[in-house]
Coordinates of C-alpha atoms in Angstrom, one line a residue:
M2 CA -22.6 6.1 -22.7
S3 CA -23.3 2.7 -24.4
G4 CA -22.0 -0.5 -23.0
K5 CA -19.5 -0.8 -25.9
G6 CA -18.3 2.7 -25.2
Q7 CA -17.8 2.0 -21.5
E8 CA -15.8 -1.1 -22.3
D9 CA -13.6 0.7 -24.8
G10 CA -13.0 3.5 -22.3
G11 CA -12.0 1.0 -19.6
L12 CA -9.6 -0.8 -21.9
R13 CA -8.1 2.5 -23.1
A14 CA -7.5 3.5 -19.5
Q15 CA -5.7 0.2 -18.8
R16 CA -3.5 0.7 -21.8
D17 CA -2.6 4.2 -20.8
L18 CA -1.8 3.0 -17.3
W19 CA 0.6 0.3 -18.4
A20 CA 2.3 2.8 -20.8
H21 CA 3.3 4.9 -17.7
A22 CA 6.8 4.1 -16.6
G23 CA 6.2 5.0 -13.0
W24 CA 3.4 2.4 -12.8
R25 CA 5.6 -0.3 -14.3
R26 CA 8.3 0.4 -11.8
W27 CA 5.9 0.4 -8.9
V28 CA 4.5 -3.0 -10.0
L29 CA 8.0 -4.4 -10.1
A30 CA 9.0 -3.1 -6.7
S31 CA 5.8 -4.2 -5.0
L32 CA 5.8 -7.7 -6.6
F33 CA 7.9 -9.7 -4.0
P34 CA 6.2 -8.2 -0.9
R35 CA 2.9 -9.2 -2.3
L36 CA 4.2 -12.7 -3.2
G37 CA 5.6 -13.1 0.3
G38 CA 2.3 -12.1 1.9
A39 CA 0.5 -14.6 -0.3
M40 CA 3.0 -17.4 0.7
M41 CA 3.4 -16.7 4.4
P42 CA 0.1 -18.1 5.9
F43 CA 0.3 -21.4 4.0
A44 CA 4.0 -21.7 4.7
L45 CA 3.5 -21.2 8.5
L46 CA 0.7 -23.7 8.5
L47 CA 2.9 -26.4 6.9
V48 CA 6.0 -25.5 9.0
G49 CA 3.9 -25.9 12.1
E50 CA 2.4 -29.2 11.0
A51 CA 5.9 -30.6 10.0
A52 CA 7.5 -29.5 13.3
L53 CA 4.8 -30.4 15.7
G54 CA 2.6 -32.9 13.8
S55 CA -0.6 -30.8 14.1
F56 CA -2.4 -28.6 11.7
A57 CA -4.0 -26.9 14.7
S58 CA -0.4 -25.8 15.8
G59 CA 0.1 -24.4 12.3
A60 CA -3.2 -22.6 12.4
W61 CA -2.2 -20.9 15.7
M62 CA 1.1 -19.8 14.1
T63 CA -0.8 -18.3 11.2
S64 CA -3.1 -16.6 13.7
A65 CA -0.2 -15.2 15.7
Y66 CA 1.4 -13.9 12.4
A67 CA -1.8 -12.1 11.4
M68 CA -2.5 -10.7 14.8
G69 CA 1.1 -9.3 15.0
A70 CA 0.5 -7.5 11.6
A71 CA -2.9 -6.3 12.8
V72 CA -1.6 -4.7 16.0
A73 CA 1.6 -3.2 14.4
S74 CA 0.2 -1.9 11.1
P75 CA -1.4 1.4 12.3
F76 CA 1.8 2.4 14.1
R77 CA 4.1 1.3 11.2
G78 CA 1.8 3.1 8.8
R79 CA 2.0 6.3 10.7
Q80 CA 5.7 6.0 10.7
M81 CA 5.7 5.5 7.0
D82 CA 3.6 8.6 6.5
R83 CA 6.2 10.7 8.4
S84 CA 9.3 9.1 6.7
P85 CA 10.8 9.4 3.3
L86 CA 9.7 6.6 0.9
P87 CA 10.8 4.1 -0.2
G88 CA 13.9 4.5 2.0
A89 CA 11.9 3.7 5.2
L90 CA 11.2 0.2 3.8
R91 CA 14.9 -0.8 4.0
T92 CA 15.0 -1.9 7.6
P93 CA 11.7 -3.9 7.7
L94 CA 12.7 -5.8 4.6
L95 CA 16.1 -6.7 6.0
L96 CA 14.6 -7.9 9.3
Q97 CA 11.9 -9.9 7.5
A98 CA 14.6 -11.8 5.6
L99 CA 16.4 -12.6 8.9
L100 CA 13.2 -13.7 10.6
C101 CA 12.4 -16.0 7.7
G102 CA 15.7 -17.7 8.2
A103 CA 15.1 -18.0 11.9
M104 CA 11.7 -19.6 11.4
A105 CA 13.0 -22.1 8.9
L106 CA 15.7 -23.1 11.4
A107 CA 13.3 -23.3 14.3
G108 CA 11.0 -25.5 12.3
A109 CA 13.8 -27.8 11.2
V110 CA 14.9 -28.4 14.8
R111 CA 11.3 -28.9 16.0
A112 CA 11.3 -26.0 18.4
P113 CA 8.4 -25.8 20.9
L114 CA 5.2 -24.1 19.9
S115 CA 6.0 -21.1 22.2
V116 CA 9.1 -20.3 20.2
L117 CA 7.3 -20.8 16.8
L118 CA 4.5 -18.5 18.0
V119 CA 6.9 -15.7 19.0
I120 CA 8.7 -15.8 15.6
S121 CA 5.4 -16.0 13.8
L122 CA 4.3 -12.9 15.7
L123 CA 7.5 -11.0 14.8
L124 CA 7.0 -12.0 11.1
G125 CA 3.7 -10.2 11.2
V126 CA 5.0 -7.1 13.2
V127 CA 8.2 -6.4 11.3
P128 CA 6.9 -5.9 7.7
A129 CA 3.6 -4.3 8.9
G130 CA 2.9 -1.1 7.0
V131 CA 4.9 -2.1 3.9
A132 CA 1.9 -2.7 1.7
G133 CA 0.3 0.6 2.9
A134 CA 3.5 2.4 2.1
Y135 CA 3.5 1.2 -1.5
R136 CA -0.1 2.3 -2.0
A137 CA 0.8 5.7 -0.5
L138 CA 3.5 6.1 -3.2
L139 CA 1.0 5.8 -6.0
P140 CA -0.3 9.5 -6.0
S141 CA 3.3 10.7 -6.4
L142 CA 3.9 8.4 -9.3
L143 CA 0.7 8.7 -11.3
P144 CA -1.5 11.5 -12.6
P145 CA -5.0 11.8 -11.1
A146 CA -6.7 10.4 -14.3
H147 CA -5.0 7.0 -13.7
M148 CA -5.9 6.5 -10.1
A149 CA -9.2 4.7 -10.3
T150 CA -7.8 2.3 -12.9
A151 CA -4.7 1.8 -10.9
F152 CA -6.6 0.7 -7.8
A153 CA -8.8 -1.7 -9.9
I154 CA -5.7 -3.3 -11.4
D155 CA -4.0 -3.3 -8.0
A156 CA -6.6 -5.7 -6.8
V157 CA -5.9 -7.9 -9.8
L158 CA -2.1 -7.8 -9.1
I159 CA -2.9 -9.1 -5.6
E160 CA -4.6 -12.1 -7.1
V161 CA -1.6 -12.7 -9.4
A162 CA 0.5 -13.0 -6.3
W163 CA -2.0 -15.5 -4.9
I164 CA -2.0 -17.4 -8.1
G165 CA 1.8 -18.0 -7.8
G166 CA 2.3 -17.9 -4.0
P167 CA 0.4 -20.9 -2.5
P168 CA 1.3 -23.3 -5.3
L169 CA 5.0 -22.3 -4.9
V170 CA 4.7 -23.1 -1.1
G171 CA 3.1 -26.4 -1.9
A172 CA 5.8 -27.3 -4.5
L173 CA 8.6 -26.3 -2.1
A174 CA 7.0 -28.2 0.8
L175 CA 7.3 -31.4 -1.2
V176 CA 11.1 -31.0 -0.6
H177 CA 11.0 -29.3 2.8
P178 CA 8.5 -26.8 4.3
G179 CA 11.3 -24.4 5.3
F180 CA 12.2 -23.8 1.7
S181 CA 9.2 -21.5 1.2
L182 CA 10.4 -19.3 4.1
A183 CA 13.8 -19.1 2.4
A184 CA 12.1 -18.0 -0.8
I185 CA 10.1 -15.2 1.0
G186 CA 13.3 -14.0 2.6
A187 CA 15.1 -13.9 -0.7
G188 CA 12.2 -11.9 -2.2
A189 CA 12.5 -9.3 0.5
L190 CA 16.2 -8.8 -0.4
V191 CA 15.4 -8.6 -4.1
T192 CA 12.8 -5.9 -3.3
L193 CA 15.5 -3.7 -1.7
G194 CA 17.2 -3.5 -5.2
A195 CA 13.9 -2.9 -7.0
N196 CA 13.0 0.0 -4.7
R197 CA 16.0 1.9 -6.2
W198 CA 13.9 2.4 -9.4
L199 CA 11.2 4.3 -7.5
P200 CA 11.5 8.1 -7.0
A201 CA 12.0 9.4 -3.5
R202 CA 8.9 10.8 -1.8
E203 CA 9.3 13.2 1.1
P204 CA 6.6 13.0 3.8
P205 CA 3.7 15.5 3.1
A206 CA 3.0 18.3 5.5
S207 CA 0.7 17.0 8.3
S208 CA -2.6 18.9 8.5
T209 CA -4.5 16.4 10.7
L210 CA -2.0 14.9 13.2
P211 CA 1.5 16.2 13.8
G212 CA 4.4 13.9 14.7
H213 CA 4.4 10.2 14.9
R214 CA 1.5 9.7 17.4
V215 CA -1.2 7.4 16.2
S216 CA -4.9 8.4 16.5
L217 CA -7.3 6.2 14.7
R218 CA -10.4 8.3 15.6
P219 CA -10.4 10.4 12.3
L220 CA -10.1 7.2 10.3
L221 CA -12.9 5.3 12.1
R222 CA -15.9 7.2 10.9
G223 CA -17.8 7.8 7.7
M224 CA -16.8 5.8 4.6
P225 CA -13.5 4.5 6.0
L226 CA -15.3 2.9 8.9
L227 CA -17.7 1.1 6.5
V228 CA -14.7 -0.1 4.4
Y229 CA -12.8 -1.3 7.4
V230 CA -15.7 -3.4 8.8
S231 CA -16.1 -5.0 5.4
V232 CA -12.4 -5.8 5.2
V233 CA -12.3 -7.5 8.6
A234 CA -15.1 -9.8 7.5
C235 CA -13.3 -10.6 4.3
G236 CA -10.2 -11.4 6.3
V237 CA -12.1 -13.8 8.6
S238 CA -13.5 -15.5 5.5
W239 CA -10.1 -15.8 3.8
G240 CA -8.4 -16.9 7.1
A241 CA -10.9 -19.7 7.5
V242 CA -10.5 -20.9 3.9
D243 CA -6.7 -20.7 4.0
T244 CA -6.3 -22.7 7.2
A245 CA -9.2 -25.1 7.0
L246 CA -8.8 -26.3 3.4
P247 CA -5.5 -28.1 3.8
P248 CA -6.7 -30.3 6.7
R249 CA -10.1 -30.7 5.0
L250 CA -8.2 -32.1 1.9
V251 CA -6.4 -34.5 4.2
E252 CA -9.7 -35.6 5.7
M253 CA -10.9 -36.4 2.1
G254 CA -7.8 -38.6 1.5
S255 CA -5.9 -36.1 -0.6
R256 CA -2.8 -34.0 0.2
A257 CA -2.6 -30.7 2.0
E258 CA -0.3 -29.3 -0.7
L259 CA -3.2 -29.5 -3.1
W260 CA -4.5 -26.3 -1.5
G261 CA -1.8 -24.5 -3.4
G262 CA -3.5 -25.5 -6.7
L263 CA -7.0 -24.7 -5.5
S264 CA -5.8 -21.4 -4.2
A265 CA -4.3 -20.6 -7.6
L266 CA -7.6 -21.6 -9.3
L267 CA -9.5 -19.2 -7.0
S268 CA -7.0 -16.4 -7.7
V269 CA -7.2 -17.0 -11.5
T270 CA -11.0 -16.5 -11.5
S271 CA -10.6 -13.5 -9.1
A272 CA -8.1 -11.9 -11.5
V273 CA -10.5 -12.5 -14.4
G274 CA -13.3 -10.9 -12.4
G275 CA -11.1 -8.0 -11.6
L276 CA -10.1 -7.4 -15.2
I277 CA -13.7 -7.5 -16.3
H278 CA -14.7 -5.1 -13.5
A279 CA -11.8 -2.8 -14.4
S280 CA -13.1 -2.6 -18.0
L281 CA -16.5 -1.4 -16.8
L282 CA -17.5 2.2 -16.1
R283 CA -16.9 2.9 -12.4
P284 CA -19.8 3.9 -10.1
A285 CA -20.9 7.5 -10.4
S286 CA -20.6 8.1 -6.6
A287 CA -19.1 6.7 -3.5
S288 CA -22.5 5.6 -2.3
R289 CA -23.1 3.5 -5.4
A290 CA -19.6 2.1 -5.2
L291 CA -20.3 1.0 -1.6
W292 CA -23.5 -0.8 -2.6
R293 CA -21.8 -2.5 -5.4
A294 CA -19.0 -3.7 -3.0
L295 CA -21.7 -5.1 -0.7
L296 CA -23.2 -7.0 -3.5
F297 CA -19.9 -8.5 -4.4
Q298 CA -19.2 -9.4 -0.8
A299 CA -22.6 -11.1 -0.5
L300 CA -21.9 -13.1 -3.7
W301 CA -18.4 -14.0 -2.3
G302 CA -19.8 -15.3 1.0
G303 CA -22.8 -17.0 -0.5
L304 CA -20.8 -19.0 -3.0
L305 CA -18.4 -20.1 -0.2
L306 CA -21.2 -21.6 2.0
P307 CA -21.6 -24.8 -0.1
T308 CA -17.9 -25.7 0.5
V309 CA -19.0 -27.1 3.9
W310 CA -21.0 -29.8 2.2
M311 CA -18.5 -30.7 -0.5
D312 CA -16.8 -34.2 -0.2
T313 CA -14.4 -34.0 -3.2
P314 CA -11.6 -31.7 -4.1
W315 CA -13.3 -31.0 -7.4
G316 CA -16.5 -29.9 -5.6
L317 CA -14.4 -27.6 -3.4
G318 CA -12.6 -26.2 -6.5
A319 CA -15.8 -25.4 -8.3
W320 CA -17.3 -23.3 -5.5
L321 CA -14.0 -21.6 -4.8
A322 CA -13.6 -20.7 -8.5
A323 CA -17.2 -19.3 -8.6
A324 CA -16.7 -17.2 -5.4
G325 CA -13.3 -16.0 -6.7
L326 CA -15.0 -14.1 -9.6
F327 CA -16.1 -11.4 -7.1
L328 CA -13.1 -11.1 -4.8
A329 CA -10.8 -8.8 -6.8
P330 CA -13.7 -6.5 -7.8
L331 CA -14.6 -6.3 -4.2
V332 CA -11.1 -5.5 -3.1
G333 CA -10.7 -3.0 -5.9
L334 CA -13.8 -1.1 -4.8
L335 CA -12.9 -1.1 -1.2
T336 CA -9.4 0.3 -1.8
Y337 CA -10.7 2.9 -4.2
L338 CA -13.3 4.0 -1.7
L339 CA -10.7 4.2 1.0
Q340 CA -8.2 6.2 -1.1
Q341 CA -10.9 8.7 -2.0
S342 CA -11.8 9.4 1.6
L343 CA -8.3 9.6 3.1
P344 CA -6.3 12.9 3.4
A345 CA -2.9 13.1 1.7
D346 CA -1.0 13.0 5.0
R347 CA -2.8 9.8 6.3
Q348 CA -2.6 7.6 3.2
A349 CA 0.0 5.2 4.4
E350 CA -1.5 5.1 7.8
G351 CA -5.0 4.6 6.4
F352 CA -3.9 1.8 4.1
A353 CA -1.8 0.3 6.9
L354 CA -5.0 0.1 9.0
Y355 CA -6.7 -1.5 5.9
G356 CA -4.0 -4.1 6.0
A357 CA -4.4 -4.4 9.8
C358 CA -8.1 -5.1 9.3
W359 CA -7.3 -7.8 6.8
A360 CA -4.7 -9.3 9.2
L361 CA -7.1 -9.0 12.2
G362 CA -9.7 -10.9 10.2
I363 CA -7.2 -13.5 9.0
G364 CA -5.9 -14.0 12.5
A365 CA -9.5 -14.5 13.8
G366 CA -10.2 -16.9 10.9
G367 CA -7.1 -18.9 11.8
A368 CA -8.0 -19.0 15.4
L369 CA -11.5 -20.2 14.6
T370 CA -10.0 -22.9 12.4
A371 CA -7.7 -24.1 15.3
L372 CA -10.7 -24.3 17.6
F373 CA -12.9 -26.1 15.1
L374 CA -10.1 -28.6 14.3
Q375 CA -9.8 -29.4 18.0
Q376 CA -13.6 -29.6 18.6
A377 CA -15.5 -30.3 15.4
G378 CA -13.2 -31.1 12.5
A379 CA -12.1 -29.4 9.3
R380 CA -15.5 -29.6 7.6
M381 CA -17.2 -27.3 10.1
A382 CA -14.1 -25.0 10.2
L383 CA -15.2 -23.9 6.7
A384 CA -18.5 -22.5 8.0
P385 CA -17.2 -19.0 8.9
A386 CA -15.9 -18.5 5.4
G387 CA -19.3 -17.9 4.0
S388 CA -21.4 -17.0 6.9
I389 CA -19.3 -14.1 8.3
P390 CA -19.3 -12.0 5.0
L391 CA -23.0 -12.5 4.6
L392 CA -23.7 -11.3 8.2
T393 CA -21.4 -8.4 7.7
V394 CA -23.1 -7.2 4.5
L395 CA -26.3 -6.8 6.6
A396 CA -24.5 -5.0 9.3
V397 CA -22.7 -2.6 7.0
A398 CA -25.9 -1.9 5.0
L399 CA -27.7 -0.9 8.2
M400 CA -24.7 1.3 9.2
A401 CA -24.8 3.0 5.9
L402 CA -28.5 3.7 6.1
V403 CA -28.9 4.8 9.8
L404 CA -25.5 6.0 11.1
P405 CA -24.6 9.6 10.6
R406 CA -21.6 10.0 8.4
P407 CA -19.5 13.1 9.2
P408 CA -17.7 14.6 6.2
S409 CA -14.5 12.7 5.5
P410 CA -11.3 14.7 5.5
P411 CA -10.6 16.2 2.1
P412 CA -8.1 14.1 0.0
S413 CA -5.2 15.7 -1.6
P414 CA -5.9 17.2 -5.1
A415 CA -3.5 14.6 -6.5
P416 CA -5.0 11.3 -5.6
G417 CA -8.2 10.0 -7.1
V418 CA -10.6 11.1 -9.8
P419 CA -13.8 13.0 -8.9
P420 CA -16.9 10.8 -9.5
G421 CA -18.1 10.8 -13.1
P422 CA -21.6 11.7 -14.2

């Protein structure tokens, strides 16, 4: 197929996807949880700094939030797989709204760090598994021919949330940092109404693990294992960027809230890169998709390395924008590879573990930032953002070449498209 034919086919697939009513309803329902996830780390960082006068305290809060999500996601994902959707999302969304109010109040009264850390941890635990549940709904909403395009556009939609989320936090923080938490809580309540537009999905029959017990062993081998390792590295990178940039901007004589604008710039270029990638012919096999993902991860990490030596916000913005071009294509490939290798009755659990790996990485990145801020300053806190993804590319490439890969459990006939010629 010629390059022009590939591009036309990709654009036609996108038009067909957006013409599907089920897809549009899913996008609407998943919008506010995505926006809240994009807002929460920056919001906690600023709440912690305002309450305790230390960005390191805010970074520890962000780390506690991410670690709570990482630990809880596999268990919550398994529960989502064995529960009717979207009905199972009602309780976590209500509790998230209440916890956002509690954190805003605790920050306003300058509660001690121990209290702020506990609430941060709960803010990660309670909504864990929600994102995985929405992805698990897709095969029941869309025909198989739309799945590859849906996961490519899904990565772009994540970037759209990041375009709006951090700048909104920065704008609200100019009035009071707690307002961003109120906005996240309100979004959770709006989501409850939007979920009514989604058709009910009964839990599929379990062929690999009956009941609610969690066993990660079937997921931590073959292609899923390679995906999860890459995702942890991406999370560390993003966690370092998200928590080190605001104090680095203050070191430069600027304002921490400017990170909202720089984050939006990165997300804009990421969305552009994702749209371009969605228009291209997808890889002919899972192996080729993995190697393309590793190339994008290497470019993401390599373009973030120079941020350590930048001394102006404009220099930071230029390298962040360049790196962003490869983030959404990378995420789209990783989620598509994962969806293709998961069985039907482990979709929410598998994607919840994907979210847990992101959260684990973000938590580790936030903890590294807190340590660097206390020992070496914000400039060096940016070093893991580029170095960790590059080192992981080498590790995953070696794993792909030398480790035996048992056959992955067969996916349901509904999700995914068999690799093209």
